[in-house]
GROMACS .gro file of C-alpha atoms in nm:
model
  217
    1MET     CA    1  -1.326  -0.682  -0.390
    2PHE     CA    2  -1.032  -0.718  -0.534
    3LYS     CA    3  -0.777  -0.430  -0.552
    4GLN     CA    4  -0.435  -0.377  -0.770
    5THR     CA    5  -0.208  -0.103  -0.618
    6ALA     CA    6   0.048   0.012  -0.819
    7LEU     CA    7   0.357   0.284  -0.702
    8ILE     CA    8   0.526   0.359  -1.023
    9THR     CA    9   0.843   0.550  -1.009
   10PHE     CA   10   1.008   0.738  -1.316
   11ALA     CA   11   1.365   0.790  -1.420
   12PRO     CA   12   1.459   1.148  -1.250
   13ASP     CA   13   1.524   1.266  -1.618
   14SER     CA   14   1.207   1.152  -1.768
   15ASP     CA   15   0.980   1.405  -1.954
   16ALA     CA   16   0.677   1.515  -1.772
   17GLY     CA   17   0.486   1.472  -2.101
   18ALA     CA   18   0.555   1.092  -2.133
   19ARG     CA   19   0.502   1.018  -1.784
   20ASP     CA   20   0.162   1.162  -1.847
   21ALA     CA   21   0.125   0.965  -2.145
   22LEU     CA   22   0.214   0.665  -2.002
   23ILE     CA   23  -0.028   0.693  -1.719
   24ALA     CA   24  -0.312   0.777  -1.941
   25ARG     CA   25  -0.231   0.501  -2.177
   26ALA     CA   26  -0.228   0.255  -1.901
   27THR     CA   27  -0.542   0.375  -1.746
   28ALA     CA   28  -0.710   0.358  -2.093
   29GLN     CA   29  -0.624   0.005  -2.130
   30VAL     CA   30  -0.756  -0.138  -1.809
   31GLN     CA   31  -1.161  -0.166  -1.745
   32ALA     CA   32  -1.187  -0.160  -1.362
   33ASP     CA   33  -1.453  -0.030  -1.131
   34LEU     CA   34  -1.232   0.181  -0.988
   35ASN     CA   35  -0.910   0.363  -1.189
   36TYR     CA   36  -0.774   0.648  -1.003
   37VAL     CA   37  -0.410   0.782  -0.986
   38GLY     CA   38  -0.276   0.960  -0.715
   39ASP     CA   39   0.047   1.152  -0.701
   40GLY     CA   40   0.335   1.083  -0.470
   41LEU     CA   41   0.436   1.305  -0.175
   42PRO     CA   42   0.748   1.387  -0.073
   43VAL     CA   43   0.733   1.230   0.224
   44SER     CA   44   0.739   0.881   0.085
   45PHE     CA   45   1.043   0.649   0.076
   46ASN     CA   46   1.033   0.376  -0.216
   47GLY     CA   47   0.654   0.510  -0.259
   48GLY     CA   48   0.646   0.614  -0.642
   49ASP     CA   49   0.592   0.915  -0.801
   50LYS     CA   50   0.220   0.780  -0.886
   51VAL     CA   51   0.019   0.564  -0.703
   52TRP     CA   52  -0.250   0.385  -0.905
   53HIS     CA   53  -0.553   0.218  -0.776
   54THR     CA   54  -0.778  -0.037  -0.980
   55HIS     CA   55  -1.060  -0.212  -0.801
   56PHE     CA   56  -1.238  -0.500  -0.917
   57ALA     CA   57  -1.538  -0.701  -0.863
   58ASN     CA   58  -1.347  -1.017  -0.755
   59GLU     CA   59  -1.028  -1.178  -0.885
   60ALA     CA   60  -1.133  -1.324  -1.170
   61ALA     CA   61  -1.249  -1.005  -1.309
   62TRP     CA   62  -0.886  -0.843  -1.218
   63VAL     CA   63  -0.731  -1.163  -1.413
   64ALA     CA   64  -0.979  -1.089  -1.734
   65SER     CA   65  -0.891  -0.698  -1.701
   66GLY     CA   66  -0.536  -0.786  -1.855
   67ILE     CA   67  -0.374  -0.547  -1.611
   68ASP     CA   68  -0.065  -0.770  -1.558
   69ALA     CA   69   0.052  -0.703  -1.923
   70VAL     CA   70  -0.012  -0.347  -1.876
   71LEU     CA   71   0.204  -0.354  -1.585
   72ASP     CA   72   0.451  -0.526  -1.798
   73ALA     CA   73   0.462  -0.278  -2.064
   74ILE     CA   74   0.496  -0.020  -1.766
   75GLU     CA   75   0.803  -0.212  -1.587
   76ALA     CA   76   0.983  -0.228  -1.924
   77ASP     CA   77   0.910   0.120  -2.076
   78PRO     CA   78   1.255   0.311  -2.025
   79ILE     CA   79   1.108   0.626  -1.828
   80VAL     CA   80   1.021   0.423  -1.547
   81GLN     CA   81   1.283   0.360  -1.299
   82GLN     CA   82   1.088   0.100  -1.036
   83LEU     CA   83   0.757  -0.068  -1.025
   84ASP     CA   84   0.620  -0.227  -0.737
   85ALA     CA   85   0.255  -0.385  -0.742
   86ALA     CA   86   0.085  -0.563  -0.523
   87ALA     CA   87  -0.297  -0.755  -0.617
   88TYR     CA   88  -0.525  -0.883  -0.318
   89ALA     CA   89  -0.858  -0.942  -0.175
   90VAL     CA   90  -0.988  -0.670   0.031
   91SER     CA   91  -1.131  -0.855   0.346
   92ARG     CA   92  -0.981  -0.686   0.656
   93PHE     CA   93  -1.091  -0.296   0.671
   94SER     CA   94  -1.266  -0.066   0.845
   95VAL     CA   95  -1.425   0.246   0.656
   96PRO     CA   96  -1.630   0.500   0.895
   97GLN     CA   97  -1.565   0.784   0.657
   98PRO     CA   98  -1.617   0.680   0.315
   99ALA     CA   99  -1.690   1.058   0.224
  100LEU     CA  100  -1.332   1.154   0.334
  101ALA     CA  101  -1.205   1.390   0.032
  102ASN     CA  102  -0.909   1.584  -0.016
  103GLY     CA  103  -0.710   1.357   0.235
  104VAL     CA  104  -0.387   1.175   0.208
  105TYR     CA  105  -0.349   0.774   0.136
  106ARG     CA  106  -0.075   0.598   0.266
  107ALA     CA  107   0.044   0.215   0.183
  108LEU     CA  108   0.295   0.003   0.334
  109PHE     CA  109   0.433  -0.285   0.126
  110LEU     CA  110   0.598  -0.502   0.355
  111SER     CA  111   0.758  -0.886   0.315
  112PHE     CA  112   0.898  -1.128   0.555
  113PHE     CA  113   1.244  -1.185   0.519
  114LYS     CA  114   1.229  -1.586   0.647
  115THR     CA  115   0.925  -1.829   0.683
  116VAL     CA  116   0.697  -1.682   0.934
  117ASP     CA  117   0.518  -1.986   1.184
  118PRO     CA  118   0.123  -1.873   1.070
  119ALA     CA  119   0.051  -1.804   1.441
  120ILE     CA  120   0.297  -1.549   1.448
  121GLU     CA  121   0.190  -1.401   1.165
  122LYS     CA  122  -0.172  -1.379   1.300
  123GLN     CA  123  -0.028  -1.208   1.567
  124PHE     CA  124   0.165  -0.925   1.403
  125GLY     CA  125  -0.158  -0.881   1.156
  126ASP     CA  126  -0.351  -0.856   1.465
  127GLU     CA  127  -0.112  -0.598   1.636
  128VAL     CA  128  -0.087  -0.364   1.308
  129ALA     CA  129  -0.433  -0.374   1.289
  130ALA     CA  130  -0.509  -0.241   1.614
  131MET     CA  131  -0.297   0.085   1.505
  132PRO     CA  132  -0.630   0.266   1.467
  133ASP     CA  133  -0.755   0.208   1.803
  134TYR     CA  134  -0.436   0.410   1.967
  135ILE     CA  135  -0.378   0.607   1.656
  136ASP     CA  136  -0.676   0.818   1.604
  137THR     CA  137  -0.556   1.040   1.311
  138ILE     CA  138  -0.615   0.723   1.093
  139VAL     CA  139  -0.956   0.768   0.895
  140ASN     CA  140  -0.994   0.435   0.701
  141TRP     CA  141  -0.791   0.161   0.692
  142ALA     CA  142  -0.689  -0.188   0.560
  143LEU     CA  143  -0.450  -0.457   0.596
  144ASN     CA  144  -0.461  -0.758   0.340
  145PRO     CA  145  -0.216  -1.033   0.234
  146VAL     CA  146  -0.074  -1.006  -0.139
  147VAL     CA  147  -0.209  -1.224  -0.389
  148LYS     CA  148   0.077  -1.142  -0.638
  149ALA     CA  149   0.353  -0.924  -0.599
  150ARG     CA  150   0.601  -0.752  -0.812
  151GLY     CA  151   0.916  -0.537  -0.778
  152ALA     CA  152   1.177  -0.492  -0.522
  153LYS     CA  153   1.029  -0.763  -0.280
  154ARG     CA  154   0.784  -1.074  -0.298
  155TRP     CA  155   0.541  -0.828  -0.132
  156HIS     CA  156   0.347  -1.017   0.160
  157TYR     CA  157   0.107  -0.775   0.327
  158VAL     CA  158  -0.018  -0.420   0.198
  159TRP     CA  159  -0.111  -0.209   0.522
  160GLU     CA  160  -0.336   0.086   0.401
  161GLN     CA  161  -0.479   0.410   0.570
  162GLU     CA  162  -0.642   0.730   0.506
  163TYR     CA  163  -0.610   1.044   0.661
  164ALA     CA  164  -0.774   1.373   0.668
  165SER     CA  165  -0.428   1.535   0.617
  166LEU     CA  166  -0.051   1.457   0.614
  167ASP     CA  167  -0.049   1.586   0.937
  168GLY     CA  168  -0.217   1.272   1.076
  169LEU     CA  169   0.058   1.026   0.915
  170ARG     CA  170   0.379   1.288   1.003
  171GLY     CA  171   0.259   1.360   1.341
  172LEU     CA  172   0.057   1.115   1.575
  173TYR     CA  173   0.121   0.807   1.336
  174MET     CA  174   0.485   0.867   1.346
  175SER     CA  175   0.504   0.947   1.718
  176SER     CA  176   0.291   0.681   1.871
  177ALA     CA  177   0.416   0.487   2.155
  178TYR     CA  178   0.204   0.184   2.005
  179HIS     CA  179   0.375   0.217   1.702
  180TRP     CA  180   0.723   0.251   1.788
  181GLY     CA  181   0.689   0.065   2.137
  182HIS     CA  182   0.483  -0.221   2.042
  183VAL     CA  183   0.438  -0.296   1.668
  184ASP     CA  184   0.805  -0.167   1.554
  185ARG     CA  185   0.953  -0.462   1.715
  186TRP     CA  186   0.876  -0.669   1.395
  187PHE     CA  187   1.050  -0.408   1.167
  188ASP     CA  188   1.342  -0.395   1.454
  189CYS     CA  189   1.666  -0.608   1.399
  190GLU     CA  190   1.784  -0.560   1.773
  191MET     CA  191   1.452  -0.720   1.870
  192PRO     CA  192   1.365  -1.116   1.882
  193GLU     CA  193   1.047  -1.096   1.683
  194PHE     CA  194   1.203  -0.918   1.395
  195MET     CA  195   1.073  -1.057   1.083
  196VAL     CA  196   1.007  -0.788   0.848
  197ASP     CA  197   1.254  -0.712   0.535
  198ASP     CA  198   1.395  -0.385   0.578
  199ARG     CA  199   1.327  -0.295   0.205
  200LEU     CA  200   0.981  -0.136   0.237
  201CYS     CA  201   0.783   0.079   0.062
  202HIS     CA  202   0.624   0.366   0.221
  203SER     CA  203   0.401   0.546  -0.017
  204ALA     CA  204   0.204   0.861   0.062
  205SER     CA  205  -0.003   1.018  -0.232
  206THR     CA  206  -0.271   1.263  -0.323
  207LEU     CA  207  -0.645   1.153  -0.246
  208THR     CA  208  -0.954   1.328  -0.410
  209ASN     CA  209  -1.212   1.106  -0.287
  210SER     CA  210  -1.151   0.772  -0.044
  211VAL     CA  211  -1.046   0.492  -0.244
  212MET     CA  212  -1.167   0.288   0.043
  213ALA     CA  213  -1.526   0.403   0.029
  214ASP     CA  214  -1.536   0.090  -0.240
  215TYR     CA  215  -1.425  -0.162   0.007
  216ALA     CA  216  -1.726  -0.120   0.243
  217ARG     CA  217  -1.979  -0.191  -0.042
   0.00000   0.00000   0.00000
């Protein structure tokens, strides 16, 4: 399947009714297999007030949906302060709990600030994808390279997780020794492996039902 994740940040003084109207208009214009909007949570950093998920059968269906033009309109709207979006084929994932409900979705948009050797990029991806082996509060996850990006950076990867509650993200994920003692070196300017740009999107949002349940179909 193919997915677009969009993080929409509104101007602080924008009207709530105008925000709701923009979201309603956008979702009505795009025909997708899944069209879901979550509310951004305060723990986010550059993570959007709204997180818009759209799922498609394949990349061709994504192109045919016209979502690119809809995102152009969102980006140009004066009530929108920032739009970061990533489109990607979903191929690397694990969804052992597709029935997850009333949980928390988290996405990390990241980019490399330099050219990365393919072998090093593979090592990075393997180490990030191994995080659920050490952090059991991660219920479902996916890590995929970005096909088309827009926003503050040319996003290279989206690292997605689902949690039963916000405590799973704020607790074990953020305190894990594997996270800070191993994976973090790719993000740390004082380490020789440093290659991830420090302009990240750390987005946590509400989740009625698992959006990753579709990934396993």
